[in-house]
Coordinates of N, CA, C and O in Angstrom, one line a residue:
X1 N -46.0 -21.3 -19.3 CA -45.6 -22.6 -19.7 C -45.1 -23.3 -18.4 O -44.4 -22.8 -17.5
X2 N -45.6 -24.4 -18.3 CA -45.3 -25.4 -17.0 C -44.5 -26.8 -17.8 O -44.9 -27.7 -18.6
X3 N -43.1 -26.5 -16.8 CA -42.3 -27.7 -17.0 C -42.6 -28.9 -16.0 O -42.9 -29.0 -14.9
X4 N -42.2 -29.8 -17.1 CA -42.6 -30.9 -15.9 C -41.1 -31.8 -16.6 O -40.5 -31.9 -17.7
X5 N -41.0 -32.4 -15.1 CA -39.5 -33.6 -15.1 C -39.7 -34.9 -14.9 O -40.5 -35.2 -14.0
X6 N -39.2 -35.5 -15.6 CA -39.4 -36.5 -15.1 C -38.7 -37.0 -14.0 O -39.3 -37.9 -13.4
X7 N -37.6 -36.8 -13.4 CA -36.9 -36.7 -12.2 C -36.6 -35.3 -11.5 O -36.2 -34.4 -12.2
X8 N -37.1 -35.1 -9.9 CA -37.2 -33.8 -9.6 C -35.3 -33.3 -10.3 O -34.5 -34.0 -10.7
X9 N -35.4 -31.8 -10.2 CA -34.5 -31.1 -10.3 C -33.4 -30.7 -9.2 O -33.6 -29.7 -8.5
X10 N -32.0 -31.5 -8.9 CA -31.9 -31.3 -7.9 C -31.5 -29.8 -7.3 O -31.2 -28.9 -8.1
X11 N -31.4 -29.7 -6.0 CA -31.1 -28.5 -5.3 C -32.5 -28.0 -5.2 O -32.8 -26.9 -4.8
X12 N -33.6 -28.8 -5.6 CA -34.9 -28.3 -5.1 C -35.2 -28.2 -3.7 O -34.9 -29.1 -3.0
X13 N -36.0 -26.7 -3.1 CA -36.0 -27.1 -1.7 C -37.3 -27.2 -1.5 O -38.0 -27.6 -2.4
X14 N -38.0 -26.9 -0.1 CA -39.2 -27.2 0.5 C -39.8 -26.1 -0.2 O -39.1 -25.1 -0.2
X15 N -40.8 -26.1 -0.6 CA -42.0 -25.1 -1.7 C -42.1 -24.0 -0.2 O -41.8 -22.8 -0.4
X16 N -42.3 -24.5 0.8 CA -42.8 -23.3 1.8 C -41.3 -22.8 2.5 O -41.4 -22.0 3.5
X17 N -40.4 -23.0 2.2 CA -39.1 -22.3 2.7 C -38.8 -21.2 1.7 O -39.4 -21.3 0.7
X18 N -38.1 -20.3 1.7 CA -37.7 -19.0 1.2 C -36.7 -19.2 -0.3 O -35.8 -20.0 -0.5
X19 N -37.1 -18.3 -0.9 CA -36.2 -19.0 -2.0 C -34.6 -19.1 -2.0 O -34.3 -18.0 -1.4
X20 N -33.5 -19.6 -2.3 CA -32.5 -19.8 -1.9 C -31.5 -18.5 -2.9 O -31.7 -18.2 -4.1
X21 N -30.8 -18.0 -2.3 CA -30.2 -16.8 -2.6 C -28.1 -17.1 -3.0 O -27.1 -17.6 -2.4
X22 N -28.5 -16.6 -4.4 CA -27.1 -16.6 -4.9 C -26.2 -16.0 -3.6 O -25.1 -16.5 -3.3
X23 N -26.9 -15.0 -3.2 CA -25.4 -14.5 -2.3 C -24.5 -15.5 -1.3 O -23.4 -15.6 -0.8
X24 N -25.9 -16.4 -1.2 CA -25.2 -17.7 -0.1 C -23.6 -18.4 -1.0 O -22.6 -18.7 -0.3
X25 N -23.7 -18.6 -2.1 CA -22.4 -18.9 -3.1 C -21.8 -18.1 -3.5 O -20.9 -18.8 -3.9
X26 N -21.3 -17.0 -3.8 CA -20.4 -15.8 -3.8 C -20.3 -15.0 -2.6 O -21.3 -14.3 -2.3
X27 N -19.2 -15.0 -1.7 CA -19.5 -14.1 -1.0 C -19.2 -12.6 -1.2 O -18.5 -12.1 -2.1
X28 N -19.7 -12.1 -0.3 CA -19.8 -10.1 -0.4 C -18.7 -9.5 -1.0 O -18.9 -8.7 -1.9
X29 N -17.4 -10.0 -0.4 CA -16.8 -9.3 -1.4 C -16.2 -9.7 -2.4 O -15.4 -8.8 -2.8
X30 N -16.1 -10.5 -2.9 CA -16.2 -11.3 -4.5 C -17.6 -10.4 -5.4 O -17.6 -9.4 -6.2
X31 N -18.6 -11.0 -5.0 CA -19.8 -10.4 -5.2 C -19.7 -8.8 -5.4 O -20.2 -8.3 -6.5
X32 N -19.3 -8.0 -4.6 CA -18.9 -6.2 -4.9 C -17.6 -6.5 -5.8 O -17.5 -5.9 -6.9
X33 N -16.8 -7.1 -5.6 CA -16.0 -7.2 -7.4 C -16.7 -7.5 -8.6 O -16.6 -6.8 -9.5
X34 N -17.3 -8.4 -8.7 CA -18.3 -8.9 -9.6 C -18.9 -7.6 -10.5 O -18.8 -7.2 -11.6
X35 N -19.9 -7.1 -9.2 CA -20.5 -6.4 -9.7 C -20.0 -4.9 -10.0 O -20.7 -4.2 -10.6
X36 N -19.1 -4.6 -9.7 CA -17.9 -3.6 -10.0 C -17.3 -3.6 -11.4 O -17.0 -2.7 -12.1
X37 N -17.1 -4.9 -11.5 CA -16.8 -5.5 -13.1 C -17.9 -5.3 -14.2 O -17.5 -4.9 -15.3
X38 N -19.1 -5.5 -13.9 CA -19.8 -5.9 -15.0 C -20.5 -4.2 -15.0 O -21.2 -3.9 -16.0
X39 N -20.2 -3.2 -13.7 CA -20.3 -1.7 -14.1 C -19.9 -1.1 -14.8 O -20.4 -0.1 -15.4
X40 N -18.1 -2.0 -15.0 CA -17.5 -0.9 -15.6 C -17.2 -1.6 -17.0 O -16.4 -0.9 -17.6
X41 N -17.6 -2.5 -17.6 CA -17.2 -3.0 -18.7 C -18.3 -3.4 -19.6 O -18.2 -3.8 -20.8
X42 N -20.1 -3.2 -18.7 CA -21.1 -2.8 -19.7 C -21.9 -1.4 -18.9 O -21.7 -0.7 -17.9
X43 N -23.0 -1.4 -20.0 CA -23.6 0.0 -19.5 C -24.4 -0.5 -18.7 O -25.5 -0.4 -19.1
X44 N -24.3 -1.2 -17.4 CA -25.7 -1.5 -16.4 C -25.0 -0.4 -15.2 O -23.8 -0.1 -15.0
X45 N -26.2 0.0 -14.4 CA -26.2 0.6 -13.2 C -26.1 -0.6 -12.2 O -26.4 -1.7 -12.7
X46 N -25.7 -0.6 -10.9 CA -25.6 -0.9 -10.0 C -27.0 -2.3 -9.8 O -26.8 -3.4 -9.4
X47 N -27.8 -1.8 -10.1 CA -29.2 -2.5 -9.8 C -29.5 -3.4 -11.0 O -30.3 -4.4 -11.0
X48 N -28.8 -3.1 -12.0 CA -28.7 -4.3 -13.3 C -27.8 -4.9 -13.4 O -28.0 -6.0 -13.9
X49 N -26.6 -4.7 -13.0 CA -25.4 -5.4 -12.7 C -25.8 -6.7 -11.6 O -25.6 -7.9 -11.9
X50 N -26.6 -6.3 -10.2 CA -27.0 -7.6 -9.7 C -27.7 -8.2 -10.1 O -27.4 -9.4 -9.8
X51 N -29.1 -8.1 -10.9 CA -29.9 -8.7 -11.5 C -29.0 -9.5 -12.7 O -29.5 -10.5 -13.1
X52 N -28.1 -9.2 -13.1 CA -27.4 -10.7 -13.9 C -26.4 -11.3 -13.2 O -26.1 -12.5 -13.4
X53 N -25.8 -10.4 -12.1 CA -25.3 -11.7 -11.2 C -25.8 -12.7 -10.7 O -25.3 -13.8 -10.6
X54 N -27.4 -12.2 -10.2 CA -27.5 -12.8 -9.6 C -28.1 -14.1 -10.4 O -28.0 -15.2 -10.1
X55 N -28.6 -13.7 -11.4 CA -29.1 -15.1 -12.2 C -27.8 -15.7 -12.9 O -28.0 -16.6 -13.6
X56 N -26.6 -15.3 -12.7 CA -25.9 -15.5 -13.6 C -25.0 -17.1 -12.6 O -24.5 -18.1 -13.0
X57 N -25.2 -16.7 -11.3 CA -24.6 -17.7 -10.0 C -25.8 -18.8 -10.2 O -25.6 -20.1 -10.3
X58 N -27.4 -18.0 -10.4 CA -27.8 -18.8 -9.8 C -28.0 -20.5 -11.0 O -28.0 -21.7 -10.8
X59 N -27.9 -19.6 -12.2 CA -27.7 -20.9 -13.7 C -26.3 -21.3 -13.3 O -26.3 -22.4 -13.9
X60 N -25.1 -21.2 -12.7 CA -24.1 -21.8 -12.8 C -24.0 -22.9 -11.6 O -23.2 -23.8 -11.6
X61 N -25.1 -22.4 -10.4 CA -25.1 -23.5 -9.4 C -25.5 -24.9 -9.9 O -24.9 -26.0 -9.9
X62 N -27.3 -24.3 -10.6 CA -28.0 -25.0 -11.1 C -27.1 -26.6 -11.8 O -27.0 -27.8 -11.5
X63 N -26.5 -25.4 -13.1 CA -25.9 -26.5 -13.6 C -24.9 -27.4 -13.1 O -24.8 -28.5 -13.6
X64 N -24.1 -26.9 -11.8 CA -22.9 -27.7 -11.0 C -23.9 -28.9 -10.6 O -23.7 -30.1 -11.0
X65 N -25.1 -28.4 -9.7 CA -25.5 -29.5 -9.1 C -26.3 -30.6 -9.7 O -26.6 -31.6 -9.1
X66 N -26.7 -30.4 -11.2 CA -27.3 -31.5 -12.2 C -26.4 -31.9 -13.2 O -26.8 -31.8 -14.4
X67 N -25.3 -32.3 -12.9 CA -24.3 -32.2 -13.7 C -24.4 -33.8 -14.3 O -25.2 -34.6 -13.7
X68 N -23.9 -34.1 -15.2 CA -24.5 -35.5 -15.8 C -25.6 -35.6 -16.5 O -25.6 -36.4 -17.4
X69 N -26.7 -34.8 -16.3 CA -28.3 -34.9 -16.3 C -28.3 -34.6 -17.7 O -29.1 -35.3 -18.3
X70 N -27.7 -33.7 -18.4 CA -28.2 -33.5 -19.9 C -29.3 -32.8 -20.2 O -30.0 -33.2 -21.1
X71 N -29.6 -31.3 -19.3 CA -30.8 -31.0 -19.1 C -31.1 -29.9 -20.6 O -32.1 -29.5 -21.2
X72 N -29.7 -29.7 -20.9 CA -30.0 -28.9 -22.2 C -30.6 -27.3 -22.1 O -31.4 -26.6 -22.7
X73 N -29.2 -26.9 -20.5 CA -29.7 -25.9 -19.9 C -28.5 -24.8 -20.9 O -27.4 -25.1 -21.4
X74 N -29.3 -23.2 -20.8 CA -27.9 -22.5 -21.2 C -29.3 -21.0 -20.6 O -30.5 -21.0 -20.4
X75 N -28.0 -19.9 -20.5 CA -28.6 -18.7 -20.3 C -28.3 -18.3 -21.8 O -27.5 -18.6 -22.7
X76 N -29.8 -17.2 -21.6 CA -29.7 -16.4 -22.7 C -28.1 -14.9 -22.8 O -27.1 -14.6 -22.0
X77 N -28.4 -14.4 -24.0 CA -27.2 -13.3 -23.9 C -26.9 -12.6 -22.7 O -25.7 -12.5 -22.3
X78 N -27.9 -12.0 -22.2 CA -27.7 -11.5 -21.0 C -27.3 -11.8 -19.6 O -26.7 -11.1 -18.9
X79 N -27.7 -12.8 -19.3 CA -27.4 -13.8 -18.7 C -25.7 -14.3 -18.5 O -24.8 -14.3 -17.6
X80 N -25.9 -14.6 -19.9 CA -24.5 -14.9 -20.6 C -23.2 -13.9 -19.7 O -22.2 -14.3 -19.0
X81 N -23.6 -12.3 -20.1 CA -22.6 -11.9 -19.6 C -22.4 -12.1 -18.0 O -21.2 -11.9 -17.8
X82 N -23.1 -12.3 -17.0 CA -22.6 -12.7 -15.6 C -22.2 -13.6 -15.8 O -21.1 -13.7 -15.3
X83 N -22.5 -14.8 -16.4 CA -21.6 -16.0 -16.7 C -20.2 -15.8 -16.5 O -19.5 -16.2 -15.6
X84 N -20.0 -15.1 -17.8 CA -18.2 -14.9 -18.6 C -17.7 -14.1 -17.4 O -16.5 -14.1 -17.2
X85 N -18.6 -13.3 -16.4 CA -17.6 -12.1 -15.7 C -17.4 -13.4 -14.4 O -16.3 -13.5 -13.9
X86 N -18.3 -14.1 -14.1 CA -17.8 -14.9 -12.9 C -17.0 -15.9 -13.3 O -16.0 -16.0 -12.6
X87 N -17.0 -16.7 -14.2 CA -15.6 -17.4 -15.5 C -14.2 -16.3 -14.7 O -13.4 -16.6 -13.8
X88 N -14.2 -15.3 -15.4 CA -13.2 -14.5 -15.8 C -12.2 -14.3 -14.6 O -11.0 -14.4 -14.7
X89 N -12.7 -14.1 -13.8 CA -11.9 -14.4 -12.1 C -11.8 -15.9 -12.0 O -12.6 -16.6 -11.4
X90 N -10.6 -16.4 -12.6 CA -10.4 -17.9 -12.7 C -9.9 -17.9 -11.2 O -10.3 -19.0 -10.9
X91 N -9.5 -17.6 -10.4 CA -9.3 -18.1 -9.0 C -10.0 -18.4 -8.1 O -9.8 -19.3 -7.3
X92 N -11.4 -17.3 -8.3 CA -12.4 -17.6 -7.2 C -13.4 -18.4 -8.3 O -14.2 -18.9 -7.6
X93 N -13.8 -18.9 -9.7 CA -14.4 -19.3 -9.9 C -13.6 -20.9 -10.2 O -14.2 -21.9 -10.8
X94 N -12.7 -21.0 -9.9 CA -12.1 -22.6 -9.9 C -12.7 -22.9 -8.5 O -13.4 -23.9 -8.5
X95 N -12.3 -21.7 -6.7 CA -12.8 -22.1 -5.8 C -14.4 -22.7 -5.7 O -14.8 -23.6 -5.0
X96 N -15.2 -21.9 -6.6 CA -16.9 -22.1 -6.6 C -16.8 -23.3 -7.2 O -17.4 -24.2 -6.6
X97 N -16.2 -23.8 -8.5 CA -16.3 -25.1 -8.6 C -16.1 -26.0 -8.0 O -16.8 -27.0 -7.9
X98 N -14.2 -25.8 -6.8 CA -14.7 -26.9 -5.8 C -15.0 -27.2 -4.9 O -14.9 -28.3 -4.3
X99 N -15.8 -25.7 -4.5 CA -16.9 -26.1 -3.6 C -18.3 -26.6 -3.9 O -19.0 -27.3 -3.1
X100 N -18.7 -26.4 -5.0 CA -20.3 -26.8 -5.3 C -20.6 -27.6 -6.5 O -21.7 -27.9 -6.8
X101 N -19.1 -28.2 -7.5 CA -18.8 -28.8 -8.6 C -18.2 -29.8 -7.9 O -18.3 -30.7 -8.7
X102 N -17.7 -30.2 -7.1 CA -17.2 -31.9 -6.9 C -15.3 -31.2 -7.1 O -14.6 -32.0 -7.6
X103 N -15.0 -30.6 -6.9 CA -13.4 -30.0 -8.0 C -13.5 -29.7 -9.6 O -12.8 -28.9 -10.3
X104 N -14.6 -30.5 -10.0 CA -14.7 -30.4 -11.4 C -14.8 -29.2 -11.8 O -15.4 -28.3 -11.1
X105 N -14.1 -28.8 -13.2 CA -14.4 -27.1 -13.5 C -15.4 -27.5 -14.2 O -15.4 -28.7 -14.5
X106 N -16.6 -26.6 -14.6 CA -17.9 -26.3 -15.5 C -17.5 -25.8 -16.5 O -17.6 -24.6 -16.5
X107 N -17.1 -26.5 -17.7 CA -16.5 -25.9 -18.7 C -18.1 -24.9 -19.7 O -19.3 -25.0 -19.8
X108 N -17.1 -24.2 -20.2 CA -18.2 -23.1 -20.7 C -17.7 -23.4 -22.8 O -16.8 -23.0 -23.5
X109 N -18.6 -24.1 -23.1 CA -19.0 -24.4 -24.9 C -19.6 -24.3 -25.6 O -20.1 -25.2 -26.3
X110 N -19.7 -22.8 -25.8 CA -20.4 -22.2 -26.7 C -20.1 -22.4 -28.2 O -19.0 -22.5 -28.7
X111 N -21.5 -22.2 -29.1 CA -21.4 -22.2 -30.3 C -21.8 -20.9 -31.0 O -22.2 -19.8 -30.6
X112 N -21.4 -21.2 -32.5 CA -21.4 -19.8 -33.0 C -22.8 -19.5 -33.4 O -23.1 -18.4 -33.2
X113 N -23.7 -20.4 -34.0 CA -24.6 -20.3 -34.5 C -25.5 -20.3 -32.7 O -25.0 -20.8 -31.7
X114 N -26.9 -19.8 -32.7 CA -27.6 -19.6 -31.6 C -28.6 -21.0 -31.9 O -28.9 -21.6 -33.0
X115 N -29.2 -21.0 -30.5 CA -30.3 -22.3 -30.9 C -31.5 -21.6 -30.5 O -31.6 -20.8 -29.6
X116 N -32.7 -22.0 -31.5 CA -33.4 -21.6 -31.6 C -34.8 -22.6 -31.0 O -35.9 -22.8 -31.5
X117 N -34.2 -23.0 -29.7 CA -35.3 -24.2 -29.5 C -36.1 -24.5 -28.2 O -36.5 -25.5 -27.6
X118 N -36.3 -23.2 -27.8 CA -36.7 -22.4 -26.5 C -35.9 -22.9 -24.9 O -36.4 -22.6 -23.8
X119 N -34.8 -23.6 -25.1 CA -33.7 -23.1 -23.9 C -34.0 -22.8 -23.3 O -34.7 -23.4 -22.5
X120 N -33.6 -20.9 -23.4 CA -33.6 -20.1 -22.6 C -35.1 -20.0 -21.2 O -35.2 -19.6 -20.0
X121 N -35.8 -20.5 -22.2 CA -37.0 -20.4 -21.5 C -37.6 -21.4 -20.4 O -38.2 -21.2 -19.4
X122 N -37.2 -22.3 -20.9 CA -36.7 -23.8 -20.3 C -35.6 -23.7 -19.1 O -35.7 -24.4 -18.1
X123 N -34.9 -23.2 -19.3 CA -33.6 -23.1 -18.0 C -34.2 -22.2 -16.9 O -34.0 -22.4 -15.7
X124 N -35.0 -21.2 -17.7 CA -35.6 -20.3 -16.3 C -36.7 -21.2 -15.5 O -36.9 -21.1 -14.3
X125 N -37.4 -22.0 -16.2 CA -38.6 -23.5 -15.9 C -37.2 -23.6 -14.4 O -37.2 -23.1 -13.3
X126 N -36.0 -24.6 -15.1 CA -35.8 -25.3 -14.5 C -34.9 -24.7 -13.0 O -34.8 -25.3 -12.0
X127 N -34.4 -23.2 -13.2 CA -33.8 -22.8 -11.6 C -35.3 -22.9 -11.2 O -35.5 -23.8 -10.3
X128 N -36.4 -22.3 -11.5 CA -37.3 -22.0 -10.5 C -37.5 -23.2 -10.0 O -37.5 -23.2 -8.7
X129 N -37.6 -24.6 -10.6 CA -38.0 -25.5 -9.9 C -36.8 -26.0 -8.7 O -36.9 -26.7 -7.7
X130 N -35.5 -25.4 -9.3 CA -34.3 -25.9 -7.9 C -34.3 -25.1 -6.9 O -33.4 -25.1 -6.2
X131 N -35.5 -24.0 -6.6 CA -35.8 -23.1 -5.8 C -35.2 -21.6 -5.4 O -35.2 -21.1 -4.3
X132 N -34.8 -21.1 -6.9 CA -34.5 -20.1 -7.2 C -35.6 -18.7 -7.4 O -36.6 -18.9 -8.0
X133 N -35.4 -17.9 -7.1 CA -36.2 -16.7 -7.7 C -35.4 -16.4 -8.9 O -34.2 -16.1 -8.9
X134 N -36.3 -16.5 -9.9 CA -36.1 -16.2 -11.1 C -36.1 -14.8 -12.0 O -37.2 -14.2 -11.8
X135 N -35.6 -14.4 -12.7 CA -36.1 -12.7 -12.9 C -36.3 -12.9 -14.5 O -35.5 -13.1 -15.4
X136 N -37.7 -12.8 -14.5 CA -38.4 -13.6 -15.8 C -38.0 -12.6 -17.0 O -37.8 -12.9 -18.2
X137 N -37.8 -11.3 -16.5 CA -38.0 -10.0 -17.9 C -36.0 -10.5 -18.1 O -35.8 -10.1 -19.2
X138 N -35.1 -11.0 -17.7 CA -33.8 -11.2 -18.1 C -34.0 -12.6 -18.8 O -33.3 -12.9 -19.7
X139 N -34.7 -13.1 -18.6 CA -34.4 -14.5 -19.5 C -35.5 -14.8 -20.6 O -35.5 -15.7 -21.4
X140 N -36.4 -13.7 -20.4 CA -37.7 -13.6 -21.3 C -36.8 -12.4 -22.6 O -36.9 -12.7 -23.8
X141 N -36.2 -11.4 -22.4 CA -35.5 -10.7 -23.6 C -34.9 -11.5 -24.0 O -35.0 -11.2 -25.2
X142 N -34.0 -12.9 -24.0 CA -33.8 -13.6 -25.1 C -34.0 -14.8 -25.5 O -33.4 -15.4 -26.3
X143 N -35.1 -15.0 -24.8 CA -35.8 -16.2 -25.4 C -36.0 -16.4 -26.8 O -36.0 -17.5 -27.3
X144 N -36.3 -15.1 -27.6 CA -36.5 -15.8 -28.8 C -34.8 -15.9 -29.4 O -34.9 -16.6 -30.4
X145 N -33.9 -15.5 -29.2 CA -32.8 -15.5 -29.6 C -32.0 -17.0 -29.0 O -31.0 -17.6 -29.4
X146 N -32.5 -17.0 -28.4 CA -31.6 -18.3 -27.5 C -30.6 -18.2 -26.9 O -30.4 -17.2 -26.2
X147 N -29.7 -19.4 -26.9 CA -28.5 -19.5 -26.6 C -27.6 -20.1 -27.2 O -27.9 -20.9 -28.1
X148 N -26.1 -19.8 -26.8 CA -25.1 -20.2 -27.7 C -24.3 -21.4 -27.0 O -23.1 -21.7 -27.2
X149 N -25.3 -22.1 -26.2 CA -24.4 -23.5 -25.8 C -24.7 -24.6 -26.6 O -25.9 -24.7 -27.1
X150 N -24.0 -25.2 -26.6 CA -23.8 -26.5 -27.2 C -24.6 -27.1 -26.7 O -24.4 -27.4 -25.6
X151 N -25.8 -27.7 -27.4 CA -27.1 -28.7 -27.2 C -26.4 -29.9 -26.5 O -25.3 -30.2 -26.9
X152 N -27.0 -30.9 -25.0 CA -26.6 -31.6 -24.6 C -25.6 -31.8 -23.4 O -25.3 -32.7 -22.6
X153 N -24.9 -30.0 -23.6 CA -23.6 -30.1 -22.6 C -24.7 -30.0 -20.9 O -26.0 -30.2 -20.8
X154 N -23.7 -29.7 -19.9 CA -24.2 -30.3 -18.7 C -24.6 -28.9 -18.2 O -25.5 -28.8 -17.4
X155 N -23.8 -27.7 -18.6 CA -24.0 -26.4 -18.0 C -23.7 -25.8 -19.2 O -24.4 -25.9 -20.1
X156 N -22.2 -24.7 -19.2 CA -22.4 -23.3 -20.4 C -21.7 -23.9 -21.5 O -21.6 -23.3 -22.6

């Protein structure tokens, strides 16, 4: 499926430059807590724990930097959980917001019922186009399930 915008996506970079890397927004050792956290509080190994970090920074930059836009972005469940674990350190994720959110916090409003209106599939469209590497098999397991954000909001 090819997304198309009607306004580029911002934080897009040059097609021939390298793709831009979550670790540039968390640093190392935030990032080894992170992922220390999401070891010991689900069953992922070391190597699955970063694979939702890292998509998990890179949907929360996304959303900081298209903020207004109404892109009708959300991660799927898995996803979801690097979300809540980078949320859950309210000190360094207040600092991420005022560094790459304006001061603004990125409030996170989920609903109970899931949406069923291909999102998930759609948000992975839209990091790749802000020049993200994308990890298609984490946002492809819940595509058909969706997500639990509130249609409309700006990010979670």
């Amino acid at each position: 499926m090819t997304a198309i915008f009607e306004t580029p996506v911002r934080g897009t970079t040059n097609p021939l430059s390298p793709a831009r890397s979550p670790h540039d927004y968390i640093g190392d050792t935030q990032w080894a807590k992170l992922v220390g956290l999401l070891m010991r509080d689900y069953p992922f190994d070391s190597v699955m724990a970063e694979r939702v970090l890292g998509q998990a920074v890179t949907y929360l930059i996304t959303a900081m930097e298209n903020k207004g836009r109404s892109l009708g972005i959300g991660p799927g469940k898995i996803v979801d959980i690097g979300v809540h674990m980078v949320m859950l350190d309210t000190v360094e994720y207040f600092a991420l917001c005022e560094r790459f959110n304006g001061g603004a916090y990125l409030h996170h409003v989920p609903e109970v019922e899931m949406k069923g209106d291909d999102s998930v599939a759609h948000t992975a469209d839209i990091l790749a186009a802000a020049g993200w590497n994308v990890d298609r098999p984490l946002w492809a397991a819940d595509s058909s399930a969706c997500t639990p954000c509130r249609p409309g909001e700006d990010g979670h």
